[in-house]
Amino acid sequence: MLRTALPSLDELLAAHALTGADEEPFPNDGWSGALLTRLTRGDERFILKRDSVAADWIARATRDGPILREAWFASGGPELPAPARAPYLGVASDGEEFGLLMPDLSGVLFDWSAPIDAASLDRVLDTLRALHREPPPDDPGAPWCPLRERVLLISRPALERPGPARDAVADRILPGWDAFDRVAPHDARDLVASLSREPAPLLDALRRRPQRFLHGDLKLANAGIAADGRVELVDWQMVMVGPVELELGWFLAANVATLPLAADEVLARYDPAADLALAWIVGLILRGWRKGYDAEAGLVHPSGMSAADDLALWSRRAVAAARGL
């Protein structure tokens, strides 16, 4: 799976003149279990991500390992089309733990809690289109994130049955699914419950769509525009081959607190001619819990749409899309 053997962490740090460098915890909003620290060399700062199957619940829930998917990608995965860039400087392995070295992109990556402007959104959409134009890489040994596990990662059944998701995040997300069940229209609630229990109709429909190269977890906090205009994309833990509807459904639903436009307007900017109806179902299954929280809290999103109206929009579109399953 790896083209060359990985160096040890000591060897990787030595290769970048970081042996003995000052190292401090790096605050971040990640919740997979990976450990991030900041290293300093003179005026330069770096981020070291330490991760393993044992530490990372997402790795276990998506059948990752024994070589972590992100370590594989960072050490020799597919070349990205411009303007996308994966800013890895090197990868190390110490037994079952992997280290990924990157520049410190503080101030480059988008703030997950702050709205972005329309020009930045368009640059990110340009990057998505470039990725999605790529044919799936011809690599039969690639450890792509599996479709079923990605779609159902934080569904109610995944959080209620014994397993990595329940142990790690059930207490945080299940109350959101309870809120969704209280405030979502009945037909949307029934649709999400049905497909979360038995996703075969949705998965079959997604597999019939053109298969493309996907980042897999494109929260805007995982993206930023560098000084040279390239778009930095980090956290390739769920890199995969799949339909663009999966990427877009997650992108739209996960970034609602950051996007300056409503979800249907963003889809139109991505491709006004494409039939992307399945994205509405995917987004609701992946992020309906957060929409339930936000609607009950009476939030208004940066697009100007209330969270209640946003949930109603997603519910209508998802139910309509499901008629074609």
PDB file of N, CA and C in Angstrom, residues 50-83:
ATOM      1  N   ARG A  50      -0.134  13.500  15.492  1.00  0.00           N
ATOM      2  CA  ARG A  50       0.122  12.119  15.879  1.00  0.00           C
ATOM      3  C   ARG A  50      -1.215  11.379  15.914  1.00  0.00           C
ATOM      4  N   ASP A  51      -1.265  10.243  15.233  1.00  0.00           N
ATOM      5  CA  ASP A  51      -2.542   9.541  15.128  1.00  0.00           C
ATOM      6  C   ASP A  51      -2.293   8.039  15.025  1.00  0.00           C
ATOM      7  N   SER A  52      -3.296   7.282  15.414  1.00  0.00           N
ATOM      8  CA  SER A  52      -3.228   5.825  15.326  1.00  0.00           C
ATOM      9  C   SER A  52      -4.645   5.283  15.311  1.00  0.00           C
ATOM     10  N   VAL A  53      -4.796   4.050  14.886  1.00  0.00           N
ATOM     11  CA  VAL A  53      -6.109   3.418  14.902  1.00  0.00           C
ATOM     12  C   VAL A  53      -6.642   3.344  16.330  1.00  0.00           C
ATOM     13  N   ALA A  54      -5.757   3.054  17.284  1.00  0.00           N
ATOM     14  CA  ALA A  54      -6.198   2.931  18.673  1.00  0.00           C
ATOM     15  C   ALA A  54      -6.719   4.251  19.227  1.00  0.00           C
ATOM     16  N   ALA A  55      -6.117   5.369  18.822  1.00  0.00           N
ATOM     17  CA  ALA A  55      -6.486   6.671  19.369  1.00  0.00           C
ATOM     18  C   ALA A  55      -7.658   7.313  18.646  1.00  0.00           C
ATOM     19  N   ASP A  56      -7.931   6.916  17.413  1.00  0.00           N
ATOM     20  CA  ASP A  56      -8.813   7.656  16.511  1.00  0.00           C
ATOM     21  C   ASP A  56     -10.097   6.878  16.259  1.00  0.00           C
ATOM     22  N   TRP A  57     -11.207   7.359  16.805  1.00  0.00           N
ATOM     23  CA  TRP A  57     -12.461   6.626  16.652  1.00  0.00           C
ATOM     24  C   TRP A  57     -12.954   6.635  15.211  1.00  0.00           C
ATOM     25  N   ILE A  58     -12.676   7.708  14.466  1.00  0.00           N
ATOM     26  CA  ILE A  58     -13.103   7.744  13.066  1.00  0.00           C
ATOM     27  C   ILE A  58     -12.350   6.689  12.261  1.00  0.00           C
ATOM     28  N   ALA A  59     -11.070   6.511  12.564  1.00  0.00           N
ATOM     29  CA  ALA A  59     -10.305   5.461  11.890  1.00  0.00           C
ATOM     30  C   ALA A  59     -10.951   4.102  12.126  1.00  0.00           C
ATOM     31  N   ARG A  60     -11.335   3.834  13.359  1.00  0.00           N
ATOM     32  CA  ARG A  60     -11.945   2.536  13.651  1.00  0.00           C
ATOM     33  C   ARG A  60     -13.320   2.413  13.011  1.00  0.00           C
ATOM     34  N   ALA A  61     -14.094   3.498  13.027  1.00  0.00           N
ATOM     35  CA  ALA A  61     -15.451   3.445  12.487  1.00  0.00           C
ATOM     36  C   ALA A  61     -15.464   3.332  10.967  1.00  0.00           C
ATOM     37  N   THR A  62     -14.403   3.778  10.305  1.00  0.00           N
ATOM     38  CA  THR A  62     -14.347   3.707   8.839  1.00  0.00           C
ATOM     39  C   THR A  62     -13.415   2.611   8.342  1.00  0.00           C
ATOM     40  N   ARG A  63     -13.095   1.660   9.204  1.00  0.00           N
ATOM     41  CA  ARG A  63     -12.277   0.498   8.834  1.00  0.00           C
ATOM     42  C   ARG A  63     -10.921   0.919   8.263  1.00  0.00           C
ATOM     43  N   ASP A  64     -10.321   1.904   8.884  1.00  0.00           N
ATOM     44  CA  ASP A  64      -8.993   2.379   8.501  1.00  0.00           C
ATOM     45  C   ASP A  64      -7.929   1.469   9.100  1.00  0.00           C
ATOM     46  N   GLY A  65      -6.711   1.544   8.551  1.00  0.00           N
ATOM     47  CA  GLY A  65      -5.590   0.823   9.119  1.00  0.00           C
ATOM     48  C   GLY A  65      -5.313  -0.489   8.397  1.00  0.00           C
ATOM     49  N   PRO A  66      -4.213  -1.167   8.761  1.00  0.00           N
ATOM     50  CA  PRO A  66      -3.282  -0.794   9.836  1.00  0.00           C
ATOM     51  C   PRO A  66      -2.428   0.439   9.517  1.00  0.00           C
ATOM     52  N   ILE A  67      -2.208   0.720   8.220  1.00  0.00           N
ATOM     53  CA  ILE A  67      -1.564   1.986   7.847  1.00  0.00           C
ATOM     54  C   ILE A  67      -2.667   3.017   7.687  1.00  0.00           C
ATOM     55  N   LEU A  68      -2.602   4.092   8.434  1.00  0.00           N
ATOM     56  CA  LEU A  68      -3.689   5.070   8.395  1.00  0.00           C
ATOM     57  C   LEU A  68      -3.861   5.635   6.986  1.00  0.00           C
ATOM     58  N   ARG A  69      -5.121   5.816   6.623  1.00  0.00           N
ATOM     59  CA  ARG A  69      -5.471   6.320   5.297  1.00  0.00           C
ATOM     60  C   ARG A  69      -4.799   7.661   5.015  1.00  0.00           C
ATOM     61  N   GLU A  70      -4.798   8.537   6.010  1.00  0.00           N
ATOM     62  CA  GLU A  70      -4.191   9.853   5.800  1.00  0.00           C
ATOM     63  C   GLU A  70      -2.678   9.743   5.638  1.00  0.00           C
ATOM     64  N   ALA A  71      -2.044   8.823   6.371  1.00  0.00           N
ATOM     65  CA  ALA A  71      -0.599   8.620   6.213  1.00  0.00           C
ATOM     66  C   ALA A  71      -0.284   8.112   4.816  1.00  0.00           C
ATOM     67  N   TRP A  72      -1.107   7.187   4.324  1.00  0.00           N
ATOM     68  CA  TRP A  72      -0.934   6.709   2.944  1.00  0.00           C
ATOM     69  C   TRP A  72      -1.061   7.865   1.955  1.00  0.00           C
ATOM     70  N   PHE A  73      -2.111   8.655   2.131  1.00  0.00           N
ATOM     71  CA  PHE A  73      -2.344   9.753   1.199  1.00  0.00           C
ATOM     72  C   PHE A  73      -1.192  10.757   1.234  1.00  0.00           C
ATOM     73  N   ALA A  74      -0.743  11.113   2.435  1.00  0.00           N
ATOM     74  CA  ALA A  74       0.297  12.126   2.576  1.00  0.00           C
ATOM     75  C   ALA A  74       1.647  11.648   2.073  1.00  0.00           C
ATOM     76  N   SER A  75       1.858  10.338   2.081  1.00  0.00           N
ATOM     77  CA  SER A  75       3.166   9.817   1.700  1.00  0.00           C
ATOM     78  C   SER A  75       3.269   9.445   0.228  1.00  0.00           C
ATOM     79  N   GLY A  76       2.185   9.474  -0.495  1.00  0.00           N
ATOM     80  CA  GLY A  76       2.285   9.101  -1.903  1.00  0.00           C
ATOM     81  C   GLY A  76       0.943   8.903  -2.564  1.00  0.00           C
ATOM     82  N   GLY A  77      -0.070   9.624  -2.088  1.00  0.00           N
ATOM     83  CA  GLY A  77      -1.387   9.519  -2.694  1.00  0.00           C
ATOM     84  C   GLY A  77      -1.450  10.261  -4.014  1.00  0.00           C
ATOM     85  N   PRO A  78      -2.633  10.349  -4.606  1.00  0.00           N
ATOM     86  CA  PRO A  78      -2.778  10.977  -5.921  1.00  0.00           C
ATOM     87  C   PRO A  78      -2.338  12.443  -5.920  1.00  0.00           C
ATOM     88  N   GLU A  79      -1.752  12.863  -7.023  1.00  0.00           N
ATOM     89  CA  GLU A  79      -1.394  14.274  -7.187  1.00  0.00           C
ATOM     90  C   GLU A  79      -2.671  15.091  -7.345  1.00  0.00           C
ATOM     91  N   LEU A  80      -2.730  16.238  -6.679  1.00  0.00           N
ATOM     92  CA  LEU A  80      -3.934  17.052  -6.710  1.00  0.00           C
ATOM     93  C   LEU A  80      -3.882  18.053  -7.858  1.00  0.00           C
ATOM     94  N   PRO A  81      -5.031  18.311  -8.490  1.00  0.00           N
ATOM     95  CA  PRO A  81      -5.070  19.326  -9.540  1.00  0.00           C
ATOM     96  C   PRO A  81      -5.088  20.728  -8.938  1.00  0.00           C
ATOM     97  N   ALA A  82      -4.477  21.687  -9.617  1.00  0.00           N
ATOM     98  CA  ALA A  82      -4.544  23.080  -9.172  1.00  0.00           C
ATOM     99  C   ALA A  82      -6.001  23.532  -9.207  1.00  0.00           C
ATOM    100  N   PRO A  83      -6.405  24.376  -8.245  1.00  0.00           N
ATOM    101  CA  PRO A  83      -5.568  25.055  -7.244  1.00  0.00           C
ATOM    102  C   PRO A  83      -5.425  24.313  -5.915  1.00  0.00           C
TER     103      PRO A  83
END
